[in-house]
CSV table of C-alpha atoms in Angstrom, one decimal:
chain,number,residue,atom,x,y,z
A,12,UNK,CA,28.8,-11.5,12.9
A,13,UNK,CA,32.2,-11.7,14.4
A,14,UNK,CA,32.0,-15.3,15.3
A,15,UNK,CA,30.5,-16.2,11.9
A,16,UNK,CA,33.0,-14.3,9.8
A,17,UNK,CA,35.8,-15.5,11.9
A,18,UNK,CA,34.7,-19.3,11.2
A,19,UNK,CA,34.3,-18.5,7.4
A,20,UNK,CA,37.9,-17.0,7.4
A,21,UNK,CA,39.4,-19.9,9.2
A,22,UNK,CA,37.7,-22.2,6.7
A,23,UNK,CA,38.9,-20.0,3.7
A,24,UNK,CA,35.2,-19.2,2.9
A,25,UNK,CA,36.2,-15.7,1.8
A,26,UNK,CA,33.2,-15.2,-0.4
A,27,UNK,CA,30.7,-16.1,2.3
A,28,UNK,CA,32.4,-13.9,4.7
A,29,UNK,CA,32.5,-10.8,2.5
A,30,UNK,CA,28.6,-11.3,1.7
A,31,UNK,CA,27.9,-11.4,5.4
A,32,UNK,CA,29.9,-8.2,6.2
A,33,UNK,CA,28.2,-6.6,3.2
A,34,UNK,CA,24.7,-7.5,4.3
A,35,UNK,CA,25.5,-6.4,7.8
A,36,UNK,CA,26.7,-3.0,6.7
A,37,UNK,CA,23.7,-2.2,4.4
A,38,UNK,CA,21.0,-4.0,5.9
A,39,UNK,CA,21.6,-3.7,9.7
A,40,UNK,CA,24.1,-0.8,10.3
A,41,UNK,CA,23.1,1.7,7.6
A,42,UNK,CA,19.4,0.8,6.9
A,43,UNK,CA,18.5,0.5,10.5
A,44,UNK,CA,20.8,1.5,13.1
A,45,UNK,CA,21.8,4.8,11.7
A,46,UNK,CA,18.2,5.6,10.9
A,47,UNK,CA,17.0,4.6,14.4
A,48,UNK,CA,19.7,6.9,16.1
A,49,UNK,CA,19.1,10.1,14.1
A,50,UNK,CA,16.5,11.2,16.8
A,51,UNK,CA,19.1,10.8,19.4
A,52,UNK,CA,21.9,12.3,17.3
A,53,UNK,CA,19.7,15.3,16.5
A,54,UNK,CA,18.2,15.7,20.0
A,55,UNK,CA,19.1,17.8,23.0
A,56,UNK,CA,20.0,15.0,25.3
A,57,UNK,CA,23.7,15.0,25.4
A,58,UNK,CA,24.1,11.6,27.3
A,59,UNK,CA,21.7,9.9,24.7
A,60,UNK,CA,23.7,11.6,21.9
A,61,UNK,CA,27.0,10.6,23.3
A,62,UNK,CA,26.0,6.9,23.9
A,63,UNK,CA,24.6,6.7,20.3
A,64,UNK,CA,27.8,8.1,18.9
A,65,UNK,CA,30.0,5.7,20.9
A,66,UNK,CA,27.9,2.7,19.8
A,67,UNK,CA,28.2,3.8,16.0
A,68,UNK,CA,31.9,4.2,16.2
A,69,UNK,CA,32.6,1.0,18.2
A,70,UNK,CA,30.4,-0.9,15.6
A,71,UNK,CA,32.2,0.8,12.6
A,72,UNK,CA,35.7,0.0,14.0
A,73,UNK,CA,34.8,-3.7,14.3
A,74,UNK,CA,33.3,-3.6,10.8
A,75,UNK,CA,36.7,-2.1,9.4
A,76,UNK,CA,38.6,-4.8,11.3
A,77,UNK,CA,36.5,-7.5,9.8
A,78,UNK,CA,36.8,-6.0,6.4
A,79,UNK,CA,40.5,-5.0,6.3
A,80,UNK,CA,41.7,-8.4,5.0
A,81,UNK,CA,39.4,-8.1,1.9
A,82,UNK,CA,39.8,-4.3,1.4
A,83,UNK,CA,42.9,-3.2,3.0
A,84,UNK,CA,43.6,0.2,1.7
A,85,UNK,CA,40.1,1.9,1.9
A,86,UNK,CA,39.6,0.4,5.5
A,87,UNK,CA,43.0,1.6,6.5
A,88,UNK,CA,42.1,5.2,5.4
A,89,UNK,CA,38.7,5.2,7.1
A,90,UNK,CA,40.1,3.7,10.4
A,91,UNK,CA,42.7,6.4,10.6
A,92,UNK,CA,39.9,9.1,10.5
A,93,UNK,CA,38.2,7.5,13.5
A,94,UNK,CA,39.3,7.6,17.1
A,95,UNK,CA,41.3,4.5,17.6
A,96,UNK,CA,44.1,2.9,19.4
A,97,UNK,CA,47.3,1.9,17.7
A,98,UNK,CA,49.2,3.1,14.8
A,99,UNK,CA,47.8,1.0,11.9
A,100,UNK,CA,44.8,-1.1,11.3
A,101,UNK,CA,46.8,-3.9,9.9
A,102,UNK,CA,48.5,-4.1,13.2
A,103,UNK,CA,45.3,-4.0,15.2
A,104,UNK,CA,44.0,-7.1,17.0
A,105,UNK,CA,41.4,-9.3,15.2
A,106,UNK,CA,37.9,-8.6,16.9
A,107,UNK,CA,36.8,-11.3,19.3
A,108,UNK,CA,33.3,-12.3,20.1
A,109,UNK,CA,31.9,-11.7,23.5
A,110,UNK,CA,28.9,-13.4,24.9
A,111,UNK,CA,28.2,-10.4,27.1
A,112,UNK,CA,27.2,-8.5,24.2
A,113,UNK,CA,24.6,-11.0,23.1
A,114,UNK,CA,21.3,-9.7,24.0
A,115,UNK,CA,19.1,-12.4,22.5
A,116,UNK,CA,15.6,-11.3,24.1
A,117,UNK,CA,16.3,-7.5,23.1
A,118,UNK,CA,17.3,-8.7,19.7
A,119,UNK,CA,14.1,-10.7,19.2
A,120,UNK,CA,11.9,-7.7,20.3
A,121,UNK,CA,13.6,-5.3,18.1
A,122,UNK,CA,13.2,-7.7,15.2
A,123,UNK,CA,9.6,-7.8,15.7
A,124,UNK,CA,9.5,-3.9,15.7
A,125,UNK,CA,11.4,-4.0,12.4
A,126,UNK,CA,9.0,-6.5,10.9
A,127,UNK,CA,6.1,-4.4,11.6
A,128,UNK,CA,7.8,-1.1,10.4
A,129,UNK,CA,8.9,-2.9,7.0
A,130,UNK,CA,5.4,-4.6,6.4
A,131,UNK,CA,3.6,-1.3,7.0
A,132,UNK,CA,6.0,0.8,4.7
A,133,UNK,CA,5.6,-2.0,2.0
A,134,UNK,CA,1.9,-1.8,2.2
A,135,UNK,CA,1.8,2.0,2.0
A,136,UNK,CA,4.2,1.7,-1.1
A,137,UNK,CA,1.8,-0.8,-2.7
A,138,UNK,CA,-1.0,1.8,-2.2
A,139,UNK,CA,1.2,4.7,-3.3
A,140,UNK,CA,0.8,6.6,0.0
A,141,UNK,CA,3.3,9.2,0.3
A,142,UNK,CA,5.5,9.4,3.6
A,143,UNK,CA,4.1,12.7,4.4
A,144,UNK,CA,0.6,11.3,4.8
A,145,UNK,CA,0.3,10.0,8.3
A,146,UNK,CA,-2.4,7.8,9.8
A,147,UNK,CA,-3.5,6.1,13.0
A,148,UNK,CA,-2.1,2.7,13.7
A,149,UNK,CA,-3.3,-0.3,15.8
A,150,UNK,CA,-1.0,-3.1,16.7
A,151,UNK,CA,-2.5,-6.2,18.0
A,152,UNK,CA,0.0,-8.8,19.5
A,153,UNK,CA,0.5,-11.3,22.2
A,154,UNK,CA,3.8,-9.5,23.0
A,155,UNK,CA,2.4,-6.0,23.2
A,156,UNK,CA,5.1,-4.8,25.5
A,157,UNK,CA,7.7,-5.1,22.8
A,158,UNK,CA,5.9,-2.8,20.5
A,159,UNK,CA,5.1,-0.4,23.3
A,160,UNK,CA,8.9,-0.1,24.0
A,161,UNK,CA,9.6,0.5,20.2
A,162,UNK,CA,6.7,3.0,19.8
A,163,UNK,CA,8.9,6.0,19.0
A,164,UNK,CA,10.6,4.0,16.2
A,165,UNK,CA,7.3,2.7,14.9
A,166,UNK,CA,5.6,6.2,14.7
A,167,UNK,CA,8.7,7.9,13.1
A,168,UNK,CA,9.6,5.2,10.7
A,169,UNK,CA,6.0,3.9,9.7
A,170,UNK,CA,4.5,7.3,9.5
A,171,UNK,CA,2.0,6.9,12.3
A,172,UNK,CA,0.3,10.0,13.6
A,173,UNK,CA,-1.1,7.9,16.7
A,174,UNK,CA,-0.2,4.4,17.8
A,175,UNK,CA,-2.3,2.0,19.9
A,176,UNK,CA,-0.8,-1.3,21.1
A,177,UNK,CA,-3.1,-4.0,22.4
A,178,UNK,CA,-3.7,-7.6,22.6
A,179,UNK,CA,-7.4,-7.6,21.4
A,180,UNK,CA,-8.3,-7.1,17.9
A,181,UNK,CA,-10.9,-4.2,17.1
A,182,UNK,CA,-14.5,-5.2,17.2
A,183,UNK,CA,-15.1,-3.5,13.8
A,184,UNK,CA,-12.5,-3.9,11.1
A,185,UNK,CA,-14.7,-2.1,8.4
A,186,UNK,CA,-12.4,0.2,6.5
A,187,UNK,CA,-9.3,-1.0,8.0
A,188,UNK,CA,-6.3,-2.3,6.2
A,189,UNK,CA,-4.6,-5.3,7.8
A,190,UNK,CA,-1.0,-5.9,7.6
A,191,UNK,CA,0.1,-9.2,9.0
A,192,UNK,CA,3.6,-10.1,10.3
A,193,UNK,CA,4.8,-13.1,12.2
A,194,UNK,CA,4.3,-11.4,15.7
A,195,UNK,CA,1.4,-9.0,15.3
A,196,UNK,CA,-1.6,-7.7,13.2
A,197,UNK,CA,-1.2,-3.9,12.2
A,198,UNK,CA,-4.5,-2.2,11.3
A,199,UNK,CA,-4.5,1.0,9.2
A,200,UNK,CA,-7.6,3.1,8.5
A,201,UNK,CA,-8.0,3.1,4.8
A,202,UNK,CA,-9.8,6.5,4.5
A,203,UNK,CA,-6.8,8.2,6.0
A,204,UNK,CA,-4.3,6.7,3.7
A,205,UNK,CA,-5.7,7.0,0.2
A,206,UNK,CA,-7.5,9.7,-1.9
A,207,UNK,CA,-10.0,7.4,-3.6
A,208,UNK,CA,-10.7,9.7,-6.4
A,209,UNK,CA,-7.0,10.2,-7.4
A,210,UNK,CA,-6.3,6.5,-6.8
A,211,UNK,CA,-9.2,5.5,-9.2
A,212,UNK,CA,-7.8,7.9,-11.8
A,213,UNK,CA,-4.3,6.4,-11.4
A,214,UNK,CA,-5.5,2.9,-11.7
A,215,UNK,CA,-7.5,3.7,-14.9
A,216,UNK,CA,-4.3,5.1,-16.4
A,217,UNK,CA,-2.2,2.1,-15.5
A,218,UNK,CA,-4.9,-0.3,-16.5
A,219,UNK,CA,-5.2,1.4,-20.2
A,220,UNK,CA,-1.5,1.2,-20.4
A,221,UNK,CA,-1.3,-2.3,-19.4
A,222,UNK,CA,-4.3,-3.2,-21.8
A,223,UNK,CA,-2.6,-1.6,-24.6
A,224,UNK,CA,0.7,-3.4,-24.0
A,225,UNK,CA,-1.2,-6.7,-23.8
A,226,UNK,CA,-3.0,-6.0,-27.1
A,227,UNK,CA,0.4,-5.3,-28.7
A,228,UNK,CA,1.9,-8.7,-27.4
A,229,UNK,CA,-1.2,-10.7,-28.3
A,230,UNK,CA,-1.1,-9.2,-31.8
A,231,UNK,CA,2.4,-10.3,-32.2
A,232,UNK,CA,1.5,-13.9,-30.9
A,233,UNK,CA,-1.4,-14.2,-33.3
A,234,UNK,CA,1.1,-13.6,-35.9
A,235,UNK,CA,1.6,-17.0,-37.3
A,236,UNK,CA,4.7,-16.1,-39.2
A,237,UNK,CA,6.3,-14.8,-36.0
A,238,UNK,CA,5.5,-17.8,-33.9
A,239,UNK,CA,6.8,-20.2,-36.7
A,240,UNK,CA,10.0,-18.3,-37.6
A,241,UNK,CA,11.1,-16.7,-34.3
A,242,UNK,CA,13.2,-18.8,-31.8
A,243,UNK,CA,11.3,-20.6,-29.2
A,244,UNK,CA,12.9,-18.7,-26.4
A,245,UNK,CA,11.8,-15.4,-27.9
A,246,UNK,CA,8.0,-16.8,-28.3
A,247,UNK,CA,8.0,-18.1,-24.9
A,248,UNK,CA,9.3,-14.8,-23.5
A,249,UNK,CA,6.4,-13.0,-25.2
A,250,UNK,CA,3.9,-15.4,-23.7
A,251,UNK,CA,5.3,-14.8,-20.3
A,252,UNK,CA,5.1,-11.1,-21.0
A,253,UNK,CA,1.5,-11.6,-22.0
A,254,UNK,CA,0.7,-13.5,-18.8
A,255,UNK,CA,2.3,-10.8,-16.6
A,256,UNK,CA,0.2,-8.1,-18.2
A,257,UNK,CA,-2.9,-10.1,-17.6
A,258,UNK,CA,-1.9,-10.6,-14.1
A,259,UNK,CA,-1.2,-6.9,-13.7
A,260,UNK,CA,-4.6,-6.1,-15.2
A,261,UNK,CA,-6.4,-8.4,-12.8
A,262,UNK,CA,-4.5,-6.8,-9.8
A,263,UNK,CA,-5.5,-3.4,-11.0
A,264,UNK,CA,-9.1,-4.4,-11.3
A,265,UNK,CA,-8.9,-5.6,-7.9
A,266,UNK,CA,-7.2,-2.5,-6.6
A,267,UNK,CA,-10.0,-0.4,-8.5
A,268,UNK,CA,-12.7,-2.4,-6.8
A,269,UNK,CA,-11.3,-1.9,-3.4
A,270,UNK,CA,-10.7,1.9,-4.0
A,271,UNK,CA,-14.4,2.2,-5.3
A,272,UNK,CA,-15.6,0.2,-2.2
A,273,UNK,CA,-13.6,2.6,0.0
A,274,UNK,CA,-15.1,5.6,-1.8
A,275,UNK,CA,-18.6,4.4,-1.2
A,276,UNK,CA,-17.9,3.6,2.5
A,277,UNK,CA,-16.7,7.1,2.9
A,278,UNK,CA,-19.9,8.5,1.3
A,279,UNK,CA,-21.9,6.3,3.7
A,280,UNK,CA,-20.1,7.5,6.7
A,281,UNK,CA,-20.4,10.8,5.7
A,282,UNK,CA,-24.0,10.6,5.1
A,283,UNK,CA,-24.6,8.7,8.5
A,284,UNK,CA,-22.7,11.3,10.5
A,285,UNK,CA,-24.1,14.4,8.8
A,286,UNK,CA,-27.6,15.4,9.9
A,287,UNK,CA,-30.1,15.7,7.2
A,288,UNK,CA,-27.4,14.6,4.5
A,289,UNK,CA,-29.7,11.5,3.8
A,290,UNK,CA,-32.3,13.9,2.3
A,291,UNK,CA,-29.9,15.3,-0.1
A,292,UNK,CA,-28.7,12.0,-1.0
A,293,UNK,CA,-32.2,10.7,-1.7
A,294,UNK,CA,-33.0,13.7,-3.6
A,295,UNK,CA,-30.0,13.3,-6.0
A,296,UNK,CA,-30.9,9.6,-6.4
A,297,UNK,CA,-34.6,10.6,-7.4
A,298,UNK,CA,-33.2,13.3,-9.8
A,299,UNK,CA,-31.0,10.5,-11.5
A,300,UNK,CA,-34.0,8.2,-11.9
A,301,UNK,CA,-35.9,11.0,-13.5
A,302,UNK,CA,-33.1,11.6,-15.9
A,303,UNK,CA,-32.9,8.0,-16.7
A,304,UNK,CA,-36.7,7.8,-17.5
A,305,UNK,CA,-36.4,11.0,-19.7
A,306,UNK,CA,-33.6,9.0,-21.7
A,307,UNK,CA,-35.8,6.1,-21.9
A,308,UNK,CA,-38.8,7.8,-23.2
A,309,UNK,CA,-36.7,10.0,-25.7
A,310,UNK,CA,-35.2,6.5,-26.9
A,311,UNK,CA,-38.7,5.1,-27.1
A,312,UNK,CA,-40.0,7.9,-29.2
A,313,UNK,CA,-36.9,8.2,-31.3
A,314,UNK,CA,-36.8,4.6,-32.4
A,315,UNK,CA,-40.6,4.3,-32.4
A,316,UNK,CA,-40.7,1.5,-29.7
A,317,UNK,CA,-44.1,-0.1,-29.5
A,318,UNK,CA,-44.6,-1.5,-26.0
A,319,UNK,CA,-47.0,-4.4,-25.7
A,320,UNK,CA,-48.5,-3.9,-22.1
A,321,UNK,CA,-51.6,-5.1,-20.8
A,322,UNK,CA,-54.3,-2.3,-21.0
A,323,UNK,CA,-54.9,-1.9,-17.4
A,324,UNK,CA,-56.1,1.5,-16.3
A,325,UNK,CA,-53.3,2.8,-14.2
A,326,UNK,CA,-50.3,1.1,-15.9
A,327,UNK,CA,-51.5,1.8,-19.5
A,328,UNK,CA,-52.2,5.5,-18.5
A,329,UNK,CA,-48.6,5.9,-17.6
A,330,UNK,CA,-46.9,3.9,-20.5
A,331,UNK,CA,-49.3,5.2,-23.3
A,332,UNK,CA,-47.6,8.5,-23.8
A,333,UNK,CA,-44.5,6.6,-24.9
A,334,UNK,CA,-46.4,5.3,-28.0
A,335,UNK,CA,-47.5,8.8,-28.9
A,336,UNK,CA,-45.5,11.9,-29.9
A,337,UNK,CA,-48.2,14.4,-28.6
A,338,UNK,CA,-48.4,12.7,-25.3
A,339,UNK,CA,-44.6,12.4,-24.6
A,340,UNK,CA,-44.5,15.2,-22.1
A,341,UNK,CA,-47.7,14.2,-20.4
A,342,UNK,CA,-46.1,10.8,-19.7
A,343,UNK,CA,-43.0,12.3,-18.3
A,344,UNK,CA,-45.2,14.5,-16.0
A,345,UNK,CA,-47.1,11.4,-14.8
A,346,UNK,CA,-44.0,9.5,-14.0
A,347,UNK,CA,-42.6,12.6,-12.2
A,348,UNK,CA,-45.6,12.9,-9.9
A,349,UNK,CA,-45.4,9.1,-9.2
A,350,UNK,CA,-41.7,9.6,-8.1
A,351,UNK,CA,-42.4,12.6,-6.0
A,352,UNK,CA,-45.1,10.7,-4.2
A,353,UNK,CA,-42.9,7.6,-3.6
A,354,UNK,CA,-39.9,10.0,-2.4
A,355,UNK,CA,-42.5,11.6,0.0
A,356,UNK,CA,-43.2,8.1,1.4
A,357,UNK,CA,-39.4,7.5,1.9
A,358,UNK,CA,-38.7,10.8,3.8
A,359,UNK,CA,-41.8,10.2,5.9
A,360,UNK,CA,-40.4,6.9,7.0
A,361,UNK,CA,-36.8,7.9,7.3
A,362,UNK,CA,-37.2,11.3,8.9
A,363,UNK,CA,-40.5,11.2,10.5
């Protein structure tokens, strides 16, 4: 930064220099380094705490020296409050670039760790996962050692309950969310991150709101008077809003499908892991089928449906009650007996 800002100042590119200083202050110094040093600053290791404080102070003094020509008064006030040499900042020596402080390999390793943290946090934000909800994390990379060295930072800032760093992808990726960076693939278990029931409710509400907004926009665009009299820019803006609303609805539908798949996967895992759970699931399934059949029989009787079936002995006996009011319950009992018999066969095969 010192070398680049000095070159910009010499070329009178004051806007470029100020933008670089601004980005460094917010994106590197505040967003990352201060956050990364909080553990050491609040820890019990006095040597580590002192080292972090010295680096923070040293970097802040160099920032003030670079920024002083652009913001002289506030930088002078802050500089006077920090440990410093000399009387005034305006008389301080302009900072110089030292190649001894250029740790290129360490910088690249730290950038890889930062990319992984940023990507995981962004994906969690997309899925509306609160920071308090931690989950296991698997990082697969050819430079696994870089991530092992940054394990503490990843676990704290990416909200990982447990971190595994390896150079081989998991054999089974079922139920895992994949986050890709330029240096690694990060895998997160979806079931530990998302409450699928609440997520489906949230998606349904957002979709209803988006559909209502789209209907309002389409109603406006279907008005010939509005399209013909309104300025072209206004009409185009409404059309862009409609496209964005359609894209949002499509994205919400994809999210709902993913959440529903995750919910079904969770049920499947629960059923396979719990002894005897399959019997309860099959029983519930049979009960649902019975209820559907009762509904169909009621509809057939209510609307006087006349089924045309081939009068074979077995099939006609089962369907005949649908055509007669007196035999309605006889038919239901007959269907129930058939279902019980079929369910008994399923249980005998599955559970011996």
